[in-house]
Amino acid sequence: MMLASLHPVHHCPGRVRWRYQPGRAALDEAALMLAIRELAGVNSVRLNRRACSLIVEFDEQVLDALQLGERILALNPAPRSHAPLASEPATSRTRLAANVAAMLGVNLLPIPLRLPLSLLMTLPVLRHGVGELTTRGLTSHVLEAMAVSISLASRDYLAANTTAFMLELGEYLEDSISRRSDDMLRDLLKPSSDEIWVERDGVEVQVPASEVAVGDTVIVGTGMVVPVDGTVLGGEAFVNEASMTGESRAVAKQRGDAVLSGTVLEDGRIRIYAEHVGQRTAAARIADYVQQSLTAKSEVQLQASQLADQLVPRVLGLATGAFLLTGDGRRSAAVLQADYSCALKLATPVAFKSAMYAAGKAGILIKGATALERLAEADTFIFDKTGTLTNGDLVVTDSVTFDNAYSADDLICLAASVEEHYFHPLAIAVVEASRSIKGRHFDHTEVEFIVAHGVASEIDGKRIVVGSRHFVEEDEGIDISRHQAALHQLYLEGKTLLYIGYGGNLIGVIALRDTVRHESAATLARLRASGVKRILLLTGDHHDRAMELAEQLGIDEVFAQLLPEDKASIIEELTAQGARIAFVGDGINDAPALAGAHVGIAMQRGADIARISADIALLKDDISAVAQARELSCSAMSLIHDNYRLTLGANTAILGAAAVGLLSPIAASVLHNGTTIGILLNALRGRQA
């Protein structure tokens, strides 16, 4: 049975949710859901493997919840979705068993039967070698076929069968390790829903995922995967976002909160306004990146493959030389057992994929091996200021009144009363400050919003304006000259000023500042410890403000008062000077810089175009993930270089020992294949980084 037990969690008329315990048989979701749907009285089925949740809607006139549970537990459908995948390892194991039997029994057979059996067991090796020779030229498979042929010609049937067994065992384990590294990356993806519940004309209906459109209201309940990116319209729930952010704890979601596709609703029920659907969701984009990463090759992978191919003729030359000098065919066969191809070509991609898996589990999406390699190569890190090293959220630092009739708190409350209708960062900060002091609300007339300037209204018959200096001084004609000294001092402190005019006079200003992320200093220190030589800051802010942040965090160089296009120009200029730049940004105007850098990193709250342009996207709003990604990349490259040296050293030693007659063909085969498997297993260590 696929399910060992069902425990009711929630039951209402026509609907029941169970928490299930998997049975001994492998759980095939597709087969089980199909079998449940075919039960009499069942209307719909939803199963979430991660939450071990099963939800069934049924007709109570046909059966009750108890009867339904008993029938589900009795089901034992034949697995469907993974059968083709399972057959390949089974076939390989059958071939391995046959090779073992031939290797152990060949010398026990009558002499006339030894050659036919050996030819039968080594035929795949010989056929593969001939095929490679005629289509691709001299490769490692040709060397293996030559080694087997020499053993057969010299009637060393044990050596021929041992070689065939070791090659089959090596291929089986290499394929298993390679598939495992691919599967680790695919494990980062969450299954999409084929059917989605939406609200249409006030009625909840289930529709195919392809029919869901932007603007639809999507219903998600306990145990379900969120199928769209959007905003919660109503309801409350706890959502596990580990697949998207790396955060292991479930996060409470309520009206106004953002939710991402691919996350799992663990408890509760919410209505979501769909903002991104189908292939435009975060989960779909991540799926595309992961699929691309499984096939893309980095520079170091290409170099390893080229070196492996270049060494094949040298191994053949060594084997030929050994035979010409000694006339010993067994010695030549031993030399031909050891080549560099397998370990060099397979260990590098396995190490890359393992590191990318570890990064994905930590909330860091690395779009391919090339991005990982380039991040390790970067010697210069450039940060855009807002939203990266700073939180990107303004907070009120000062409330300065120029009219004794109003206190500092009154000033905040006046501004908040007219700003509360808008969602500009300045307005949000002022309203939050008013709430923190539990300030009073001033009644006012309809608020007028002037784009890029401020807001205006009337309180007690007098006009109140809140906004920029240009708006208050030039558009509204309010004199601010008397307060120039105080205003200039706040400006030098790196603060943003919100001017408040009431009744034609400037009654005060509210100063705000973007706060530095508490982990920024530690992140920069970790980057330096990982070998980064220079750290720079780019910003459109005033130079004095930027220098203050640079001194606080220990940044080497500052470029301030920049236009958006200046960032890409600076990166181009530094690249021309030989710098390998990693750029960290989040805004729409950062996209050219992200694309032009040696490697681009986009913050979690970044604009869509920035995240698309970047080579690495952070799935959690944490600047320390930049340092974590750098450390993972350096660790992966170190592991790759270690495996590279180990491959060359071990196989060169085996070749040397075989050439001088210290190793038999059997010993050379065992040592070579054992070394290759060990190196591949070592490459998997990157997933634990």
PDB file of N, CA and C in Angstrom, residues 288-318:
ATOM      1  N   ASP A 288      13.349  27.471 -15.352  1.00  0.00           N
ATOM      2  CA  ASP A 288      14.098  27.690 -16.595  1.00  0.00           C
ATOM      3  C   ASP A 288      15.589  27.801 -16.317  1.00  0.00           C
ATOM      4  N   TYR A 289      15.924  28.572 -15.280  1.00  0.00           N
ATOM      5  CA  TYR A 289      17.341  28.754 -14.953  1.00  0.00           C
ATOM      6  C   TYR A 289      17.990  27.423 -14.576  1.00  0.00           C
ATOM      7  N   VAL A 290      17.269  26.611 -13.782  1.00  0.00           N
ATOM      8  CA  VAL A 290      17.824  25.324 -13.357  1.00  0.00           C
ATOM      9  C   VAL A 290      18.031  24.410 -14.557  1.00  0.00           C
ATOM     10  N   GLN A 291      17.045  24.362 -15.454  1.00  0.00           N
ATOM     11  CA  GLN A 291      17.189  23.510 -16.632  1.00  0.00           C
ATOM     12  C   GLN A 291      18.375  23.958 -17.487  1.00  0.00           C
ATOM     13  N   GLN A 292      18.561  25.279 -17.632  1.00  0.00           N
ATOM     14  CA  GLN A 292      19.699  25.785 -18.393  1.00  0.00           C
ATOM     15  C   GLN A 292      21.013  25.416 -17.711  1.00  0.00           C
ATOM     16  N   SER A 293      21.026  25.458 -16.396  1.00  0.00           N
ATOM     17  CA  SER A 293      22.266  25.191 -15.662  1.00  0.00           C
ATOM     18  C   SER A 293      22.717  23.746 -15.807  1.00  0.00           C
ATOM     19  N   LEU A 294      21.791  22.826 -16.113  1.00  0.00           N
ATOM     20  CA  LEU A 294      22.152  21.425 -16.242  1.00  0.00           C
ATOM     21  C   LEU A 294      22.933  21.138 -17.521  1.00  0.00           C
ATOM     22  N   THR A 295      22.841  22.036 -18.502  1.00  0.00           N
ATOM     23  CA  THR A 295      23.504  21.809 -19.791  1.00  0.00           C
ATOM     24  C   THR A 295      24.631  22.789 -20.072  1.00  0.00           C
ATOM     25  N   ALA A 296      24.580  23.976 -19.476  1.00  0.00           N
ATOM     26  CA  ALA A 296      25.606  24.987 -19.773  1.00  0.00           C
ATOM     27  C   ALA A 296      26.963  24.567 -19.213  1.00  0.00           C
ATOM     28  N   LYS A 297      28.028  24.829 -19.983  1.00  0.00           N
ATOM     29  CA  LYS A 297      29.381  24.485 -19.557  1.00  0.00           C
ATOM     30  C   LYS A 297      30.177  25.756 -19.280  1.00  0.00           C
ATOM     31  N   SER A 298      30.967  25.708 -18.211  1.00  0.00           N
ATOM     32  CA  SER A 298      31.819  26.837 -17.866  1.00  0.00           C
ATOM     33  C   SER A 298      33.164  26.699 -18.567  1.00  0.00           C
ATOM     34  N   GLU A 299      33.987  27.723 -18.421  1.00  0.00           N
ATOM     35  CA  GLU A 299      35.301  27.710 -19.049  1.00  0.00           C
ATOM     36  C   GLU A 299      36.171  26.585 -18.490  1.00  0.00           C
ATOM     37  N   VAL A 300      36.115  26.379 -17.179  1.00  0.00           N
ATOM     38  CA  VAL A 300      36.952  25.340 -16.582  1.00  0.00           C
ATOM     39  C   VAL A 300      36.484  23.938 -17.011  1.00  0.00           C
ATOM     40  N   GLN A 301      35.168  23.759 -17.241  1.00  0.00           N
ATOM     41  CA  GLN A 301      34.676  22.488 -17.752  1.00  0.00           C
ATOM     42  C   GLN A 301      35.209  22.223 -19.162  1.00  0.00           C
ATOM     43  N   LEU A 302      35.170  23.246 -19.998  1.00  0.00           N
ATOM     44  CA  LEU A 302      35.668  23.096 -21.366  1.00  0.00           C
ATOM     45  C   LEU A 302      37.159  22.784 -21.371  1.00  0.00           C
ATOM     46  N   GLN A 303      37.907  23.453 -20.489  1.00  0.00           N
ATOM     47  CA  GLN A 303      39.350  23.206 -20.409  1.00  0.00           C
ATOM     48  C   GLN A 303      39.637  21.778 -19.964  1.00  0.00           C
ATOM     49  N   ALA A 304      38.865  21.287 -18.996  1.00  0.00           N
ATOM     50  CA  ALA A 304      39.059  19.917 -18.503  1.00  0.00           C
ATOM     51  C   ALA A 304      38.780  18.906 -19.620  1.00  0.00           C
ATOM     52  N   SER A 305      37.700  19.135 -20.380  1.00  0.00           N
ATOM     53  CA  SER A 305      37.374  18.225 -21.485  1.00  0.00           C
ATOM     54  C   SER A 305      38.455  18.236 -22.562  1.00  0.00           C
ATOM     55  N   GLN A 306      38.953  19.431 -22.887  1.00  0.00           N
ATOM     56  CA  GLN A 306      39.994  19.545 -23.905  1.00  0.00           C
ATOM     57  C   GLN A 306      41.275  18.847 -23.458  1.00  0.00           C
ATOM     58  N   LEU A 307      41.650  19.026 -22.172  1.00  0.00           N
ATOM     59  CA  LEU A 307      42.860  18.381 -21.665  1.00  0.00           C
ATOM     60  C   LEU A 307      42.719  16.862 -21.702  1.00  0.00           C
ATOM     61  N   ALA A 308      41.550  16.351 -21.321  1.00  0.00           N
ATOM     62  CA  ALA A 308      41.328  14.908 -21.328  1.00  0.00           C
ATOM     63  C   ALA A 308      41.500  14.339 -22.734  1.00  0.00           C
ATOM     64  N   ASP A 309      40.960  15.041 -23.722  1.00  0.00           N
ATOM     65  CA  ASP A 309      41.087  14.576 -25.108  1.00  0.00           C
ATOM     66  C   ASP A 309      42.536  14.641 -25.599  1.00  0.00           C
ATOM     67  N   GLN A 310      43.265  15.683 -25.163  1.00  0.00           N
ATOM     68  CA  GLN A 310      44.657  15.839 -25.595  1.00  0.00           C
ATOM     69  C   GLN A 310      45.564  14.757 -25.019  1.00  0.00           C
ATOM     70  N   LEU A 311      45.202  14.210 -23.855  1.00  0.00           N
ATOM     71  CA  LEU A 311      46.054  13.219 -23.195  1.00  0.00           C
ATOM     72  C   LEU A 311      45.867  11.804 -23.744  1.00  0.00           C
ATOM     73  N   VAL A 312      44.771  11.557 -24.485  1.00  0.00           N
ATOM     74  CA  VAL A 312      44.523  10.214 -25.017  1.00  0.00           C
ATOM     75  C   VAL A 312      45.655   9.743 -25.930  1.00  0.00           C
ATOM     76  N   PRO A 313      46.104  10.545 -26.916  1.00  0.00           N
ATOM     77  CA  PRO A 313      47.204  10.079 -27.773  1.00  0.00           C
ATOM     78  C   PRO A 313      48.491   9.798 -26.997  1.00  0.00           C
ATOM     79  N   ARG A 314      48.716  10.526 -25.919  1.00  0.00           N
ATOM     80  CA  ARG A 314      49.931  10.321 -25.137  1.00  0.00           C
ATOM     81  C   ARG A 314      49.886   8.984 -24.395  1.00  0.00           C
ATOM     82  N   VAL A 315      48.697   8.643 -23.899  1.00  0.00           N
ATOM     83  CA  VAL A 315      48.550   7.331 -23.251  1.00  0.00           C
ATOM     84  C   VAL A 315      48.788   6.221 -24.271  1.00  0.00           C
ATOM     85  N   LEU A 316      48.225   6.392 -25.469  1.00  0.00           N
ATOM     86  CA  LEU A 316      48.432   5.400 -26.523  1.00  0.00           C
ATOM     87  C   LEU A 316      49.910   5.309 -26.905  1.00  0.00           C
ATOM     88  N   GLY A 317      50.571   6.460 -26.961  1.00  0.00           N
ATOM     89  CA  GLY A 317      51.995   6.466 -27.272  1.00  0.00           C
ATOM     90  C   GLY A 317      52.812   5.749 -26.209  1.00  0.00           C
ATOM     91  N   LEU A 318      52.454   5.952 -24.931  1.00  0.00           N
ATOM     92  CA  LEU A 318      53.155   5.279 -23.835  1.00  0.00           C
ATOM     93  C   LEU A 318      52.957   3.765 -23.921  1.00  0.00           C
TER      94      LEU A 318
END
